[in-house]
Coordinates of C-alpha atoms and ligand atoms in Angstrom, one line a residue:
M1 CA 0.0 0.0 0.0
C2 CA 1.7 3.1 -1.2
G3 CA 5.3 2.8 -2.7
I4 CA 8.0 5.1 -1.6
V5 CA 11.5 6.0 -3.3
G6 CA 14.3 8.1 -2.6
Y7 CA 17.6 9.0 -4.2
V8 CA 20.7 10.8 -3.3
G9 CA 23.6 10.8 -5.7
P10 CA 25.5 12.3 -8.6
R11 CA 22.8 11.6 -11.2
D12 CA 19.5 13.4 -12.1
A13 CA 17.2 12.1 -9.4
T14 CA 13.6 12.7 -11.3
P15 CA 14.2 9.9 -13.9
I16 CA 15.4 7.4 -11.1
L17 CA 12.4 8.2 -9.1
V18 CA 9.7 7.8 -11.8
D19 CA 11.5 4.4 -12.6
G20 CA 11.3 3.3 -9.1
L21 CA 7.7 4.5 -8.9
R22 CA 6.9 2.5 -12.0
R23 CA 8.1 -0.4 -10.1
L24 CA 6.2 0.1 -7.3
E25 CA 3.1 1.2 -8.9
Y26 CA 1.3 -2.4 -7.9
R27 CA 1.3 -1.0 -4.3
G28 CA -1.2 1.6 -5.2
Y29 CA -2.1 3.9 -8.1
D30 CA -4.5 6.6 -6.9
S31 CA -1.9 9.4 -7.3
A32 CA 1.8 9.9 -7.7
G33 CA 4.3 12.6 -7.0
V34 CA 7.9 13.5 -6.7
A35 CA 10.0 16.2 -5.2
V36 CA 13.6 17.3 -5.7
I37 CA 15.8 19.8 -4.3
A38 CA 16.6 22.4 -7.1
G39 CA 18.7 25.3 -6.6
N40 CA 18.0 26.6 -3.1
G41 CA 14.3 25.0 -2.6
I42 CA 12.3 22.1 -3.0
E43 CA 10.3 21.6 -6.3
R44 CA 7.3 19.2 -6.3
R45 CA 5.4 17.7 -9.3
R46 CA 2.1 15.9 -8.5
A47 CA -1.0 14.3 -10.2
P48 CA -4.0 12.3 -9.4
G49 CA -4.5 8.9 -11.0
K50 CA -1.6 6.5 -12.5
L51 CA 1.9 7.3 -12.9
R52 CA 1.5 8.3 -16.5
N53 CA -0.5 11.3 -15.4
L54 CA 2.7 12.3 -13.5
E55 CA 5.0 11.8 -16.4
A56 CA 2.9 14.1 -18.3
V57 CA 3.0 16.8 -15.8
L58 CA 6.9 16.3 -15.8
E59 CA 7.0 16.6 -19.4
T60 CA 5.4 20.0 -19.5
S61 CA 7.0 20.9 -16.3
P62 CA 10.3 19.0 -15.8
V63 CA 12.3 19.4 -12.6
S64 CA 15.9 18.0 -11.9
G65 CA 18.2 17.9 -9.0
H66 CA 20.6 15.3 -7.3
I67 CA 18.4 14.4 -4.4
G68 CA 14.6 13.7 -4.3
V69 CA 11.8 11.6 -3.0
G70 CA 8.8 9.9 -5.0
H71 CA 5.4 8.3 -4.0
T72 CA 2.8 6.2 -5.3
R73 CA -0.4 6.2 -3.4
W74 CA -3.2 3.8 -2.3
A75 CA -5.5 6.5 -0.8
T76 CA -6.8 6.0 3.0
H77 CA -7.4 9.5 4.0
G78 CA -8.8 11.9 1.6
R79 CA -9.7 11.3 -1.9
P80 CA -7.2 10.7 -4.9
S81 CA -6.6 14.3 -5.8
E82 CA -3.6 16.3 -6.7
E83 CA -3.6 18.2 -3.3
N84 CA -3.9 14.7 -1.6
A85 CA -1.0 13.3 -3.4
H86 CA 2.2 13.0 -1.6
P87 CA 4.9 14.4 -1.2
H88 CA 3.5 16.7 1.5
S89 CA 5.2 19.8 2.4
D90 CA 5.2 22.0 5.6
V91 CA 4.1 25.6 5.6
S92 CA 7.5 26.8 4.4
G93 CA 7.9 24.5 1.4
R94 CA 11.2 23.8 2.5
L95 CA 10.5 20.2 4.1
V96 CA 8.6 17.4 2.3
V97 CA 7.4 14.0 3.5
V98 CA 6.4 10.9 1.7
H99 CA 4.5 8.2 3.9
N100 CA 3.2 4.5 3.9
G101 CA 0.8 3.7 6.3
I102 CA -1.9 5.5 8.6
I103 CA -1.2 7.9 11.2
E104 CA -3.7 7.1 13.9
N105 CA -3.5 10.1 16.3
Y106 CA -3.3 12.6 13.2
L107 CA -6.4 14.5 14.2
E108 CA -5.2 15.1 17.8
L109 CA -2.0 16.3 16.4
K110 CA -3.4 18.6 13.7
E111 CA -5.8 20.4 16.4
R112 CA -2.6 21.1 18.5
L113 CA -0.7 22.3 15.3
V114 CA -3.8 24.3 14.0
A115 CA -4.0 26.1 17.4
Q116 CA -0.4 27.0 16.9
G117 CA -1.3 28.9 13.6
V118 CA -0.5 26.1 11.2
V119 CA -2.7 26.0 8.0
F120 CA -3.5 22.5 6.6
E121 CA -3.8 22.0 2.7
T122 CA -5.0 18.5 2.5
E123 CA -7.4 16.0 3.9
T124 CA -4.6 13.3 4.6
D125 CA -3.0 12.1 7.8
T126 CA 0.3 12.4 6.3
E127 CA 0.4 16.2 6.2
V128 CA 0.5 16.3 9.9
V129 CA 3.9 14.6 9.9
A130 CA 5.4 17.4 7.7
H131 CA 4.2 20.2 10.1
L132 CA 5.0 18.4 13.3
V133 CA 8.7 17.7 12.0
A134 CA 9.0 21.4 10.8
S135 CA 7.6 22.5 14.2
Y136 CA 10.9 20.7 15.8
Y137 CA 13.2 21.6 13.2
E138 CA 16.4 23.5 14.5
G139 CA 19.0 22.5 11.9
S140 CA 18.8 18.9 12.2
L141 CA 16.2 16.9 10.1
E142 CA 17.4 13.6 11.7
Q143 CA 16.8 14.9 15.2
A144 CA 13.5 16.6 14.3
T145 CA 12.3 13.5 12.9
A146 CA 13.2 11.5 15.8
R147 CA 11.5 13.8 18.2
A148 CA 8.2 13.7 15.9
A149 CA 8.4 10.0 15.4
G150 CA 8.0 9.6 19.2
E151 CA 4.6 11.4 19.0
L152 CA 3.3 9.3 16.3
R153 CA 0.5 6.5 16.7
G154 CA -0.1 4.1 14.2
I155 CA 1.9 2.5 11.3
Y156 CA 4.3 4.1 9.0
S157 CA 7.3 4.2 6.9
L158 CA 8.6 7.9 6.3
V159 CA 11.2 9.5 4.1
L160 CA 11.8 13.3 4.6
M161 CA 13.9 15.9 3.1
H162 CA 14.9 19.3 3.9
A163 CA 16.0 22.1 1.5
G164 CA 18.3 23.2 4.3
E165 CA 20.3 19.7 4.2
P166 CA 20.6 19.1 0.4
D167 CA 22.8 16.2 0.9
R168 CA 20.9 13.8 3.0
L169 CA 17.3 11.9 3.2
V170 CA 16.1 11.0 6.6
A171 CA 13.7 7.9 7.2
T172 CA 11.9 6.3 10.0
R173 CA 9.4 3.1 10.1
L174 CA 7.2 1.4 12.4
G175 CA 5.3 -1.5 10.4
P176 CA 5.5 -1.0 6.7
P177 CA 8.8 -1.8 5.1
L178 CA 11.5 0.3 3.9
V179 CA 14.8 -0.8 2.4
V180 CA 18.0 1.1 1.8
G181 CA 19.7 0.2 -1.6
I182 CA 23.4 0.9 -1.7
G183 CA 24.9 2.0 -5.0
E184 CA 28.3 2.5 -6.0
D185 CA 28.4 6.4 -5.5
A186 CA 24.6 6.8 -4.4
H187 CA 22.1 5.6 -1.9
F188 CA 18.3 4.9 -2.1
F189 CA 15.4 4.3 -0.2
A190 CA 12.6 2.3 -1.5
S191 CA 9.2 0.4 -0.2
D192 CA 10.8 -2.9 -1.6
V193 CA 13.8 -4.3 -3.3
Q194 CA 12.2 -4.6 -6.8
A195 CA 12.2 -0.6 -7.1
L196 CA 16.1 -0.6 -6.9
L197 CA 17.2 -3.8 -8.5
A198 CA 18.2 -2.0 -11.7
H199 CA 20.7 -0.3 -9.6
T200 CA 22.0 -2.5 -6.9
R201 CA 21.6 -5.7 -5.4
R202 CA 23.0 -4.5 -1.9
F203 CA 20.3 -3.9 0.6
V204 CA 19.7 -3.0 4.2
F205 CA 16.3 -3.5 5.8
I206 CA 15.8 -0.6 8.2
P207 CA 14.7 -1.7 11.8
E208 CA 11.7 -0.6 13.2
R209 CA 11.8 2.5 15.4
T210 CA 15.1 3.6 14.1
I211 CA 16.2 6.5 12.1
A212 CA 18.0 6.0 8.6
V213 CA 20.2 8.7 7.1
I214 CA 21.4 8.4 3.7
Q215 CA 23.9 10.6 1.8
A216 CA 25.6 10.0 -1.4
G217 CA 28.2 7.8 -0.1
S218 CA 26.9 6.7 3.3
L219 CA 24.1 5.1 5.4
R220 CA 24.0 5.5 9.2
I221 CA 21.1 4.0 11.3
V222 CA 20.3 5.2 14.8
D223 CA 18.1 4.5 17.5
A224 CA 15.4 7.0 18.9
Q225 CA 18.1 8.4 21.2
G226 CA 20.7 9.0 18.4
K227 CA 22.7 5.9 19.4
P228 CA 24.2 4.1 16.6
E229 CA 22.1 0.9 15.6
P230 CA 24.3 -2.0 14.0
F231 CA 22.7 -3.1 10.8
R232 CA 23.5 -6.0 8.1
E233 CA 23.8 -5.7 4.5
E234 CA 21.9 -8.3 2.3
T235 CA 22.6 -9.3 -1.2
I236 CA 19.3 -10.1 -3.0
L237 CA 19.8 -12.3 -5.9
W238 CA 16.7 -11.7 -8.0
D239 CA 17.3 -10.8 -11.7
P240 CA 16.1 -7.3 -12.6
V241 CA 14.8 -8.9 -15.9
Q242 CA 12.5 -10.9 -13.9
A243 CA 10.7 -7.9 -12.9
E244 CA 10.1 -6.9 -16.6
K245 CA 7.2 -7.9 -18.7
G246 CA 9.6 -10.1 -21.1
G247 CA 7.2 -9.7 -24.2
Y248 CA 3.8 -10.6 -22.4
R249 CA 1.0 -8.0 -22.7
H250 CA 0.7 -8.0 -18.9
F251 CA 2.7 -9.0 -15.8
M252 CA -0.2 -11.5 -14.8
L253 CA 0.0 -13.4 -18.1
K254 CA 3.8 -13.5 -17.8
E255 CA 3.5 -14.7 -14.3
I256 CA 0.9 -17.5 -15.0
H257 CA 3.2 -18.8 -17.6
E258 CA 6.2 -18.6 -15.2
Q259 CA 4.3 -21.0 -12.6
P260 CA 6.1 -24.1 -14.0
R261 CA 9.5 -22.5 -13.3
A262 CA 8.4 -21.0 -10.0
V263 CA 7.2 -24.4 -8.7
R264 CA 10.5 -25.9 -9.9
D265 CA 12.9 -23.4 -8.4
T266 CA 10.8 -23.9 -5.1
L267 CA 11.2 -27.6 -5.2
L268 CA 14.8 -27.4 -6.3
G269 CA 17.4 -29.0 -4.0
R270 CA 15.1 -29.7 -1.3
M271 CA 13.9 -33.2 -2.4
S272 CA 15.9 -36.4 -2.2
L273 CA 14.0 -38.8 -4.7
D274 CA 16.4 -41.6 -3.6
T275 CA 15.5 -41.6 -0.1
G276 CA 11.8 -40.0 -0.1
D277 CA 13.1 -37.4 2.2
V278 CA 12.7 -33.6 2.0
H279 CA 15.7 -31.4 3.0
L280 CA 15.2 -28.2 4.7
E281 CA 18.3 -27.8 6.4
E282 CA 18.6 -24.3 5.0
M283 CA 16.1 -23.1 7.5
G284 CA 18.6 -23.8 10.5
P285 CA 18.6 -26.4 13.3
Q286 CA 16.3 -24.3 15.7
A287 CA 13.5 -23.8 13.0
L288 CA 13.7 -27.6 12.0
A289 CA 13.4 -28.5 15.7
V290 CA 10.2 -26.3 16.0
I291 CA 8.5 -27.9 12.8
E292 CA 9.4 -31.6 14.2
K293 CA 7.8 -30.8 17.2
A294 CA 4.6 -29.7 15.7
E295 CA 1.5 -31.6 16.8
R296 CA -1.1 -29.4 15.2
I297 CA -0.5 -26.8 12.2
Q298 CA -2.4 -23.4 12.2
F299 CA -2.2 -21.7 8.8
L300 CA -2.8 -17.8 9.1
A301 CA -3.1 -15.9 5.9
C302 CA -5.1 -13.6 3.7
G303 CA -6.7 -13.6 0.5
T304 CA -5.1 -16.1 -2.1
S305 CA -2.5 -17.1 0.5
W306 CA -5.4 -18.2 2.7
H307 CA -6.6 -20.4 -0.1
A308 CA -2.9 -22.0 -0.3
G309 CA -3.2 -22.6 3.5
L310 CA -6.5 -24.2 2.7
V311 CA -4.8 -26.6 0.2
G312 CA -2.1 -27.1 2.7
Q313 CA -4.8 -28.3 5.4
F314 CA -5.3 -31.2 3.0
F315 CA -1.4 -32.0 2.7
M316 CA -0.8 -31.9 6.3
E317 CA -3.6 -34.1 7.3
Q318 CA -3.3 -36.6 4.5
L319 CA 0.4 -36.6 4.0
A320 CA 1.6 -36.1 7.7
G321 CA -1.2 -37.2 9.9
V322 CA -1.0 -34.0 11.5
P323 CA -4.4 -31.9 12.3
A324 CA -4.4 -28.6 10.5
S325 CA -6.6 -25.7 10.2
T326 CA -6.5 -22.4 8.3
D327 CA -7.4 -19.0 9.6
Y328 CA -8.0 -15.5 7.9
A329 CA -5.2 -13.6 9.7
S330 CA -7.5 -10.7 10.0
E331 CA -10.0 -12.5 12.1
F332 CA -7.7 -14.8 14.0
R333 CA -7.1 -12.4 16.7
Y334 CA -10.6 -11.2 17.4
R335 CA -11.8 -14.5 18.6
D336 CA -9.6 -15.5 21.5
P337 CA -7.8 -18.5 19.4
V338 CA -7.0 -21.3 21.7
V339 CA -3.4 -22.1 20.9
S340 CA -2.5 -25.6 22.4
K341 CA 1.0 -26.5 23.1
G342 CA 2.4 -28.0 20.1
T343 CA 0.5 -25.7 17.8
L344 CA 2.9 -24.7 14.9
V345 CA 1.7 -21.6 13.2
V346 CA 2.4 -21.3 9.5
A347 CA 2.0 -17.6 8.3
I348 CA 1.8 -17.5 4.6
S349 CA 2.4 -14.3 2.9
Q350 CA 3.7 -13.5 -0.8
S351 CA 4.9 -10.2 0.2
G352 CA 5.8 -11.0 3.9
E353 CA 4.6 -7.5 4.7
T354 CA 0.8 -8.2 5.1
A355 CA -0.5 -6.2 8.2
D356 CA -3.0 -8.7 9.2
T357 CA -0.9 -11.6 8.8
L358 CA 2.1 -9.9 10.9
A359 CA -0.5 -9.1 13.8
A360 CA -2.1 -12.4 13.8
M361 CA 1.5 -14.0 14.1
R362 CA 2.3 -11.7 17.0
E363 CA -1.0 -12.6 18.7
A364 CA -0.4 -16.5 18.2
R365 CA 3.3 -15.9 19.5
S366 CA 2.0 -14.2 22.5
R367 CA -0.4 -17.3 23.2
G368 CA 2.8 -19.5 23.0
A369 CA 2.8 -20.6 19.5
S370 CA 6.1 -21.3 17.5
V371 CA 5.8 -19.6 14.1
L372 CA 6.8 -20.4 10.8
A373 CA 6.8 -18.0 7.6
I374 CA 6.4 -19.1 4.0
T375 CA 7.1 -16.1 2.0
N376 CA 8.3 -15.1 -1.3
V377 CA 10.4 -12.1 -0.1
A378 CA 13.9 -12.7 1.7
G379 CA 14.3 -10.3 4.5
S380 CA 10.8 -9.3 4.7
Q381 CA 8.9 -8.8 8.1
V382 CA 7.5 -12.1 8.5
T383 CA 10.9 -13.7 8.2
R384 CA 12.1 -11.4 10.8
E385 CA 9.5 -12.2 13.3
A386 CA 9.0 -16.0 12.8
D387 CA 11.1 -18.6 14.3
G388 CA 11.9 -20.0 10.7
A389 CA 11.2 -19.1 7.1
L390 CA 10.9 -21.3 4.2
L391 CA 11.2 -19.3 1.0
T392 CA 9.2 -19.7 -2.2
H393 CA 11.3 -19.0 -5.3
A394 CA 8.5 -17.5 -7.6
G395 CA 10.7 -14.4 -8.3
P396 CA 9.1 -10.9 -8.0
E397 CA 5.5 -11.1 -8.4
I398 CA 4.3 -7.6 -9.9
G399 CA 0.6 -8.4 -11.1
V400 CA -1.7 -7.3 -8.3
A401 CA -3.6 -10.6 -8.8
S402 CA -1.4 -13.4 -7.3
T403 CA -0.8 -16.5 -9.5
K404 CA 2.8 -17.7 -9.5
A405 CA 3.2 -17.0 -5.8
F406 CA 0.3 -19.2 -5.2
T407 CA 1.3 -22.3 -6.8
A408 CA 4.9 -21.8 -5.2
Q409 CA 3.3 -21.6 -1.8
V410 CA 1.5 -24.7 -2.4
A411 CA 4.9 -26.5 -3.4
A412 CA 6.3 -25.1 -0.3
I413 CA 3.6 -26.4 1.8
A414 CA 3.7 -29.8 0.2
L415 CA 7.5 -30.1 0.9
L416 CA 6.6 -29.5 4.5
A417 CA 3.9 -31.9 4.7
V418 CA 6.2 -34.8 3.3
F419 CA 8.9 -33.3 5.4
L420 CA 6.7 -33.9 8.6
G421 CA 5.2 -37.0 7.4
R422 CA 8.5 -38.7 7.3
R423 CA 9.8 -37.2 10.5
K424 CA 6.7 -38.5 12.2
G425 CA 6.6 -41.9 10.5
A426 CA 3.3 -41.2 9.0
L427 CA 5.1 -41.7 5.5
S428 CA 7.2 -44.7 4.7
A429 CA 10.3 -44.2 2.5
A430 CA 8.6 -45.8 -0.4
A431 CA 5.4 -43.4 0.0
G432 CA 7.8 -40.3 0.4
R433 CA 9.7 -41.3 -2.9
N434 CA 6.4 -41.8 -4.6
L435 CA 5.1 -38.3 -3.5
L436 CA 8.3 -36.6 -4.4
A437 CA 8.4 -38.2 -7.6
S438 CA 5.0 -36.9 -8.4
L439 CA 5.9 -33.5 -7.0
A440 CA 9.0 -33.4 -9.4
R441 CA 6.5 -34.1 -12.3
V442 CA 4.4 -31.1 -11.5
P443 CA 6.1 -28.3 -13.4
Q444 CA 5.9 -30.3 -16.6
L445 CA 2.4 -30.9 -16.1
M446 CA 1.6 -27.3 -15.3
D447 CA 3.6 -26.6 -18.6
H448 CA 1.1 -29.0 -20.3
A449 CA -1.9 -27.5 -18.7
L450 CA -0.9 -23.9 -19.8
S451 CA -1.8 -25.3 -23.4
C452 CA -5.5 -24.7 -22.6
A453 CA -4.8 -20.7 -23.1
G454 CA -6.2 -20.6 -26.5
L455 CA -9.4 -22.4 -25.9
V456 CA -9.9 -20.3 -22.6
E457 CA -9.3 -17.2 -24.6
E458 CA -12.0 -18.2 -27.3
M459 CA -14.4 -19.0 -24.4
S460 CA -14.0 -15.8 -22.7
R461 CA -15.6 -14.0 -26.0
S462 CA -19.0 -15.1 -24.6
L463 CA -18.3 -15.6 -20.9
F464 CA -17.3 -11.7 -20.2
K465 CA -20.8 -10.9 -20.6
A466 CA -22.1 -12.9 -17.5
T467 CA -22.7 -11.0 -14.5
D468 CA -22.4 -13.7 -12.1
F469 CA -20.3 -17.0 -11.9
L470 CA -20.2 -19.8 -9.5
F471 CA -17.3 -22.1 -9.0
L472 CA -17.7 -25.6 -7.5
G473 CA -14.9 -27.9 -6.1
R474 CA -15.0 -30.8 -3.7
G475 CA -12.1 -31.8 -1.1
V476 CA -8.9 -30.3 -2.2
Q477 CA -10.6 -28.8 -5.2
Y478 CA -12.8 -26.6 -2.9
P479 CA -9.8 -24.1 -2.2
I480 CA -9.2 -23.9 -5.9
A481 CA -12.8 -22.9 -6.6
L482 CA -12.6 -20.3 -4.3
E483 CA -9.2 -18.9 -5.6
G484 CA -10.9 -19.1 -9.3
A485 CA -13.8 -17.0 -7.8
L486 CA -11.3 -14.5 -6.0
K487 CA -9.2 -14.3 -9.4
L488 CA -12.3 -13.5 -11.3
K489 CA -13.8 -11.0 -9.0
E490 CA -10.7 -8.9 -8.5
I491 CA -9.7 -8.4 -12.0
S492 CA -12.9 -8.6 -14.0
Y493 CA -15.3 -7.0 -11.1
I494 CA -17.6 -9.8 -11.9
H495 CA -19.3 -10.9 -9.0
A496 CA -18.4 -14.5 -8.5
E497 CA -18.8 -17.2 -5.6
G498 CA -16.7 -20.5 -4.7
Y499 CA -18.6 -23.3 -3.2
P500 CA -17.9 -26.5 -1.8
A501 CA -19.8 -28.5 -4.5
G502 CA -21.9 -30.6 -1.7
E503 CA -23.3 -27.5 -0.3
M504 CA -25.0 -26.4 -3.7
K505 CA -28.3 -28.0 -2.8
H506 CA -28.2 -26.4 0.4
G507 CA -29.0 -22.8 -1.0
P508 CA -27.0 -21.7 -4.0
I509 CA -28.9 -24.1 -6.4
A510 CA -31.6 -21.6 -6.4
L511 CA -29.2 -19.1 -8.5
I512 CA -28.9 -21.6 -11.2
D513 CA -30.4 -20.8 -14.6
E514 CA -29.3 -20.3 -18.2
S515 CA -27.4 -17.0 -17.6
L516 CA -25.2 -18.3 -14.6
P517 CA -21.8 -20.0 -15.7
V518 CA -20.9 -22.5 -13.4
V519 CA -17.2 -23.6 -13.3
A520 CA -16.9 -27.2 -12.1
L521 CA -13.4 -28.9 -11.1
I522 CA -13.7 -32.5 -12.0
P523 CA -10.4 -34.2 -12.0
R524 CA -10.3 -37.8 -11.2
G525 CA -10.0 -38.7 -7.5
R526 CA -12.1 -39.1 -4.5
G527 CA -15.0 -36.7 -5.1
Y528 CA -15.1 -37.5 -8.9
D529 CA -18.5 -39.3 -8.7
K530 CA -20.0 -36.8 -6.5
I531 CA -19.1 -33.7 -8.2
L532 CA -20.2 -35.2 -11.2
S533 CA -23.8 -35.6 -9.9
N534 CA -23.7 -31.9 -8.7
V535 CA -22.9 -31.1 -12.5
Q536 CA -26.1 -33.1 -13.5
E537 CA -28.1 -31.2 -10.7
V538 CA -26.9 -28.0 -12.7
K539 CA -27.5 -29.2 -16.0
A540 CA -31.3 -30.5 -15.0
R541 CA -31.8 -26.9 -14.0
G542 CA -30.6 -25.4 -17.5
G543 CA -27.3 -24.2 -16.3
R544 CA -24.1 -23.9 -18.4
V545 CA -21.0 -25.6 -17.4
V546 CA -17.4 -24.8 -17.7
A547 CA -16.0 -28.4 -16.7
V548 CA -12.1 -28.8 -15.8
I549 CA -11.3 -32.3 -16.3
N550 CA -8.6 -34.7 -17.0
V551 CA -7.3 -35.2 -20.4
G552 CA -9.0 -38.1 -22.0
D553 CA -11.8 -38.4 -19.7
D554 CA -14.7 -39.3 -21.9
H555 CA -17.2 -40.1 -19.2
V556 CA -17.7 -36.4 -18.1
R557 CA -18.2 -35.4 -22.0
K558 CA -21.4 -37.9 -22.0
V559 CA -22.8 -36.0 -19.0
L560 CA -22.1 -32.5 -20.5
G561 CA -24.1 -31.0 -23.6
K562 CA -23.0 -29.0 -26.5
D563 CA -23.7 -25.8 -24.7
D564 CA -21.0 -26.5 -22.3
W565 CA -17.3 -26.0 -22.4
I566 CA -14.8 -28.5 -21.4
I567 CA -11.0 -27.7 -20.4
E568 CA -8.6 -30.5 -20.4
V569 CA -5.7 -30.6 -17.9
P570 CA -3.3 -33.3 -17.3
G571 CA -3.7 -35.6 -14.2
V572 CA -1.2 -35.6 -11.4
E573 CA -1.3 -39.2 -10.4
V574 CA 0.4 -40.2 -7.2
D575 CA 0.6 -43.9 -6.4
V576 CA -0.1 -43.6 -2.7
L577 CA -3.3 -45.2 -1.3
G578 CA -6.1 -42.6 -1.0
V579 CA -4.3 -39.6 -2.1
S580 CA -4.1 -40.0 -5.8
E581 CA -5.6 -36.6 -6.7
I582 CA -3.7 -34.6 -3.7
F583 CA -1.4 -32.4 -6.0
S584 CA -4.1 -31.7 -8.7
P585 CA -4.5 -28.1 -7.5
F586 CA -1.2 -27.5 -9.5
V587 CA -2.9 -27.9 -12.8
T588 CA -6.4 -27.2 -11.9
V589 CA -5.8 -23.6 -10.8
I590 CA -4.2 -22.8 -14.3
P591 CA -7.3 -22.6 -16.3
L592 CA -9.1 -20.5 -13.8
Q593 CA -6.3 -18.0 -13.8
L594 CA -6.3 -17.7 -17.4
L595 CA -10.2 -17.5 -17.5
A596 CA -10.0 -14.5 -15.1
Y597 CA -7.3 -12.9 -17.1
H598 CA -9.3 -13.2 -20.6
V599 CA -12.6 -12.3 -19.3
A600 CA -11.2 -9.4 -17.4
L601 CA -9.1 -8.4 -20.7
R602 CA -12.7 -8.5 -22.8
A603 CA -14.3 -6.4 -20.3
G604 CA -11.6 -3.8 -20.9
R605 CA -10.3 -4.0 -17.2
D606 CA -6.7 -3.2 -16.2
V607 CA -5.6 -6.5 -15.5
D608 CA -2.3 -5.9 -13.7
Q609 CA -3.8 -2.9 -11.5
P610 CA -7.5 -3.6 -10.9
R611 CA -9.1 -0.6 -9.0
N612 CA -9.1 -0.2 -5.5
L613 CA -6.4 -2.9 -4.9
A614 CA -2.7 -2.6 -3.9
K615 CA -0.3 -5.7 -3.8
S616 CA 0.8 -5.3 -0.6
V617 CA -1.5 -4.7 2.1
T618 CA 0.3 -2.9 4.9
V619 CA -2.6 -1.6 6.6
E620 CA -5.1 -3.6 8.8
Ligands
F6R1 C1 -5.3 -11.9 -4.5 C2 -4.0 -11.6 -3.8 C3 -4.2 -11.1 -2.4 C4 -3.1 -11.6 -1.5 C5 -3.4 -11.1 -0.1 C6 -2.3 -11.5 0.8 O1 -4.9 -12.3 -6.0 O2 -3.1 -11.4 -4.3 O3 -5.7 -11.6 -1.9 O4 -3.0 -13.1 -1.6 O5 -3.4 -9.6 0.1 O6 -1.0 -11.0 0.5 P1 0.5 -11.7 1.0 O7 0.2 -13.1 0.5 O8 1.5 -10.9 0.3 O9 0.5 -11.8 2.4

């Protein structure tokens, strides 16, 4: 939510800031702005709407300088307008601030400042920070920021610049992420590493409640009292090219197609096909000990990551024999959860920064649970707060709708389940070998599943006119039905519901008529006959079906009529009694992602940046 970038160095700051904002735009796109020190003062350029509007402003009214800050906004306080766009300025115009987060006590602070004669110009909570810091400014932005930060309540990452100190930027954070990028002759701030990969792979993650000061050739971090705080530099190995569209029309489409690679990389080096064991030694002995002791798994996550948890529940119970449940992180701490001894909380978060997930982790920990994080971002906040982290290797995910991060999360959880199953004796070596051999085949089968893209595009020609969709699945396909519905909703704005197929007769069946497409997930496996009966119930009421079936399943074809659509995906066979379909979600989710993509495209939606959403949700 909101993207921040800052630069100090020998080059022209403006193009660097704009490029950084382009890479951060997935965090919010309600407005954008930059400020640079030019001559003796600060020049600001801001525009409502997407970054291209700011670029147009910069074309007619260029600014340049060697130090500056930029911001792309996801509105919380105040509508998306030019005046509410960051950077915000103090009354003198010599100090500016960019902010990600929410200042909860801004009204209180504002009243105080207004009483002192300060005139506010915007409806935002952020403006109060500019005036507050300015009120304490006596020649040191660092000291004024430290003093003001002590009075702020809420969550924030802030970067400040003062015309009187044109060689430095000052930052502080509590909650939302902020990294320092270390270049050859320049230093940067950004909300995440992706914004800076074109400039450096060397990063320092700024600890909470500290003050970070960057100059062209240096970084200093101090605590609230001004005492130097030690920090560690980390090298991020993501390839900057991964964060480009690579010839695809949208990031989402590219990321859908990257899934075989993302799953392969997540599995790579962690499976021993000879012994049937999973190797997670990279997590360190402490984390492994925590996992081995788990008697119950509690997944905590939001949105698509929550769906990965629901799939993981099946893996844990069926493969490891360990009871598992999945909670919305945003609900967990509001219901006095009972966290028994032996509960291992597994927090799943692509970004590693989701505020609700972090809050739920803290709640679980305060109740005595050990916490493991599954995340795509090395060094992110969840990794810092957990007892151990299992990284997915999906590479940067830029499309706001999550795709490759989801299947990579499912792969990581599958590894964790086989690991636990083997350690706890629930899986024999033969069963372990069998499961791992099947997992190793998954990327290839996902590749094959992607060949339905042309057919799905064709189907979207008529489906995009529908106003509602129902997605049905049973067992491990039920979370995939939920995921299919979420993907469609978020990027096409078409209402969709995911339902466990067996529940249809308890209510949603009343919705069925010829105008409601029903997407049914029918791969071979345990629930096959039952869901086929549900499909017949839909047909009997004139409903139209989009069936996702296994290649060569002629039986389903006999049930369906010529008005229905059939998408074939390969079966993911596992030769372990009772769990033959357990890994089928890896392939059945692919046509649903493609369906959402093509329907949204036909409906004229902005696929990579759907309205009202942001990739990284750092507010509760
Ligand atoms: C949907 C989507 C969101 C995220 C959710 C959690 O496509 O991307 O539902 O899954 O906001 O985000 P992370 O995984 O970063 O915690």
